[in-house]
Amino acid sequence: MLRPRSLRALLLAVLAGLVMLAPAAPLTTPAVAGPDRVTLIRPEAGRPIVIGHRGASGYRPEHTLASYALAVELGADYIEPDLVSTKDGVLVARHENEIGGTTDVADHPEFAGRRTTKTIDGTAVTGWFTEDFTLAELKRLRAEERIPALRQRNTLYDGRYQVPTLDEILALQVTLSRRYHRVIGVYPETKHPTYFRSLGLPLEDGLVTALRRRGLDRSNAPVYVQSFEVGNLRALRHRLRVPLIQLIDGSGAPYDLRAAGDPRTYTDLLTPAGLAEIATYADGIGPAKDRIVPRDASGRLLAPTPVVRDAHREGLLVHPFTFRNENQFLPLDFRRGADPAAYGNAFAEYQLFFEAGVDGVFSDNGDTALEARDAWVAARSHRAA
Ligand code: G3P
Ligand code: CA
């Protein structure tokens, strides 16, 4: 018998299939007040989704409106903001609350005194932190490429873009959905939720408010909410109707479990019992790639694990991270040459994971992911015919 979560996943899949058969819908929903609503339809329909990881971070400084817009232009189904809080409680997109590596804050003498060392999730981190800046102050900064040694071309765009707020990203989602005549999804991640809650700056309140304000708190909204922690997803289950995704890192344990003395690790969460537990509050998992196809110590691929099969048995979607074109991030099997910044055979990696049965991919290079996905879907249809 189907469990409630499995039934929910099935209903979502059926809905998505019906949507694909329906004539193109208008992008505005007259029944819902407000000028910034889009028709709330999932873009996926029996094909893996392409999630623009931090936007199109293979081509632009990550977590900027330019990066998200390019991801959509390249064909991504979803854009992915990582969310942290400002001092005045505004949600903004940064991979970390430490912003020394992704903005020009070090070039602002007026902020030199804000450089400090903090303990984030048990680790000492030195730099500048979003929670020490008001939104107005943060807006004076400009984004910079995180990994200039690998992505030198992206440094062309250093200094051009602001740190965006969640609300600006949701507005962009509407603008781009209209521009490209398709529904763009948004896939926000709460970063360090226990830490921000301890500061009196809970991320969940702003996220819930923003989604509701845009009419996006519904089970068929083009939205997934993700977290590496467990507790805030459990709590969000009671506050949001959108699907939730439990992130699974390559090693370690969810910080909130660790802080509470709970010995469970991410590996424990991936056992059949762990996945059954996740299915009581989430709709999918977002595992590190190695959790699906591990690599040996040299970086060479090993046989796939049963994670995709076991997760699907629990009605859970599987959206692994992170797919990138550069040799540095590819398994040894797919590298080309010795330059870590050079592109390897990224198509082969996508093919491997699509064959493994994943339901979506977080990608820095949305165009590569899209071409790989469409080729795989076409080949599968050809095989089935
Ligand atoms: O959210 C999926 C993936 O983005 C998790 O890794 O560190 O890039 O946020 P991270
Ligand atoms: Ca993320």
PDB file of N, CA and C and ligand atoms in Angstrom, residues 53-54 63 80-83 94-95 187-191 226 228 247 321-322 362, ligand 2:
ATOM      1  N   HIS A  53      22.761  25.778 -10.105  1.00  0.00           N
ATOM      2  CA  HIS A  53      23.408  25.812  -8.801  1.00  0.00           C
ATOM      3  C   HIS A  53      24.075  27.169  -8.561  1.00  0.00           C
ATOM      4  N   ARG A  54      23.527  27.913  -7.608  1.00  0.00           N
ATOM      5  CA  ARG A  54      23.976  29.281  -7.330  1.00  0.00           C
ATOM      6  C   ARG A  54      23.809  30.145  -8.595  1.00  0.00           C
ATOM      7  N   HIS A  63      25.441  33.455  -7.050  1.00  0.00           N
ATOM      8  CA  HIS A  63      24.434  34.134  -6.242  1.00  0.00           C
ATOM      9  C   HIS A  63      24.336  35.628  -6.541  1.00  0.00           C
ATOM     10  N   GLU A  80      18.855  28.336  -7.826  1.00  0.00           N
ATOM     11  CA  GLU A  80      19.105  27.893  -6.459  1.00  0.00           C
ATOM     12  C   GLU A  80      19.789  28.961  -5.610  1.00  0.00           C
ATOM     13  N   PRO A  81      19.036  29.701  -4.801  1.00  0.00           N
ATOM     14  CA  PRO A  81      19.690  30.619  -3.865  1.00  0.00           C
ATOM     15  C   PRO A  81      19.984  29.953  -2.519  1.00  0.00           C
ATOM     16  N   ASP A  82      21.208  30.103  -2.030  1.00  0.00           N
ATOM     17  CA  ASP A  82      21.543  29.759  -0.641  1.00  0.00           C
ATOM     18  C   ASP A  82      21.215  30.990   0.197  1.00  0.00           C
ATOM     19  N   LEU A  83      20.521  30.789   1.315  1.00  0.00           N
ATOM     20  CA  LEU A  83      20.023  31.942   2.074  1.00  0.00           C
ATOM     21  C   LEU A  83      20.699  32.106   3.428  1.00  0.00           C
ATOM     22  N   ARG A  94      23.845  34.161  -0.344  1.00  0.00           N
ATOM     23  CA  ARG A  94      25.292  33.932  -0.275  1.00  0.00           C
ATOM     24  C   ARG A  94      25.470  32.460   0.079  1.00  0.00           C
ATOM     25  N   HIS A  95      26.533  31.876  -0.407  1.00  0.00           N
ATOM     26  CA  HIS A  95      26.768  30.479  -0.054  1.00  0.00           C
ATOM     27  C   HIS A  95      27.069  30.314   1.416  1.00  0.00           C
ATOM     28  N   TYR A 187      14.664  27.179  -5.775  1.00  0.00           N
ATOM     29  CA  TYR A 187      15.058  26.041  -4.946  1.00  0.00           C
ATOM     30  C   TYR A 187      15.925  26.554  -3.786  1.00  0.00           C
ATOM     31  N   PRO A 188      15.329  27.315  -2.843  1.00  0.00           N
ATOM     32  CA  PRO A 188      16.132  27.959  -1.792  1.00  0.00           C
ATOM     33  C   PRO A 188      16.662  26.983  -0.744  1.00  0.00           C
ATOM     34  N   GLU A 189      17.865  27.286  -0.265  1.00  0.00           N
ATOM     35  CA  GLU A 189      18.479  26.492   0.812  1.00  0.00           C
ATOM     36  C   GLU A 189      18.693  27.367   2.031  1.00  0.00           C
ATOM     37  N   THR A 190      18.275  26.876   3.196  1.00  0.00           N
ATOM     38  CA  THR A 190      18.567  27.575   4.446  1.00  0.00           C
ATOM     39  C   THR A 190      19.977  27.182   4.886  1.00  0.00           C
ATOM     40  N   LYS A 191      20.841  28.172   5.035  1.00  0.00           N
ATOM     41  CA  LYS A 191      22.233  27.924   5.416  1.00  0.00           C
ATOM     42  C   LYS A 191      22.433  28.157   6.917  1.00  0.00           C
ATOM     43  N   GLN A 226      15.327  23.334   0.732  1.00  0.00           N
ATOM     44  CA  GLN A 226      16.361  22.358   1.089  1.00  0.00           C
ATOM     45  C   GLN A 226      17.136  22.801   2.325  1.00  0.00           C
ATOM     46  N   PHE A 228      20.640  21.246   4.985  1.00  0.00           N
ATOM     47  CA  PHE A 228      21.538  20.197   5.483  1.00  0.00           C
ATOM     48  C   PHE A 228      21.149  19.775   6.890  1.00  0.00           C
ATOM     49  N   LEU A 247      19.171  17.607   2.445  1.00  0.00           N
ATOM     50  CA  LEU A 247      20.506  17.511   1.860  1.00  0.00           C
ATOM     51  C   LEU A 247      21.345  16.499   2.646  1.00  0.00           C
ATOM     52  N   PHE A 321      24.181  16.764  -5.939  1.00  0.00           N
ATOM     53  CA  PHE A 321      25.020  17.937  -6.214  1.00  0.00           C
ATOM     54  C   PHE A 321      26.480  17.507  -6.189  1.00  0.00           C
ATOM     55  N   THR A 322      27.384  18.253  -6.793  1.00  0.00           N
ATOM     56  CA  THR A 322      27.213  19.355  -7.726  1.00  0.00           C
ATOM     57  C   THR A 322      27.940  19.000  -9.014  1.00  0.00           C
ATOM     58  N   PHE A 362      21.945  19.356  -9.567  1.00  0.00           N
ATOM     59  CA  PHE A 362      22.430  20.709  -9.291  1.00  0.00           C
ATOM     60  C   PHE A 362      23.649  20.922 -10.181  1.00  0.00           C
TER      61      PHE A 362
HETATM   62 CA    CA B   2      23.106  25.093  -2.003  1.00  0.00          CA
END
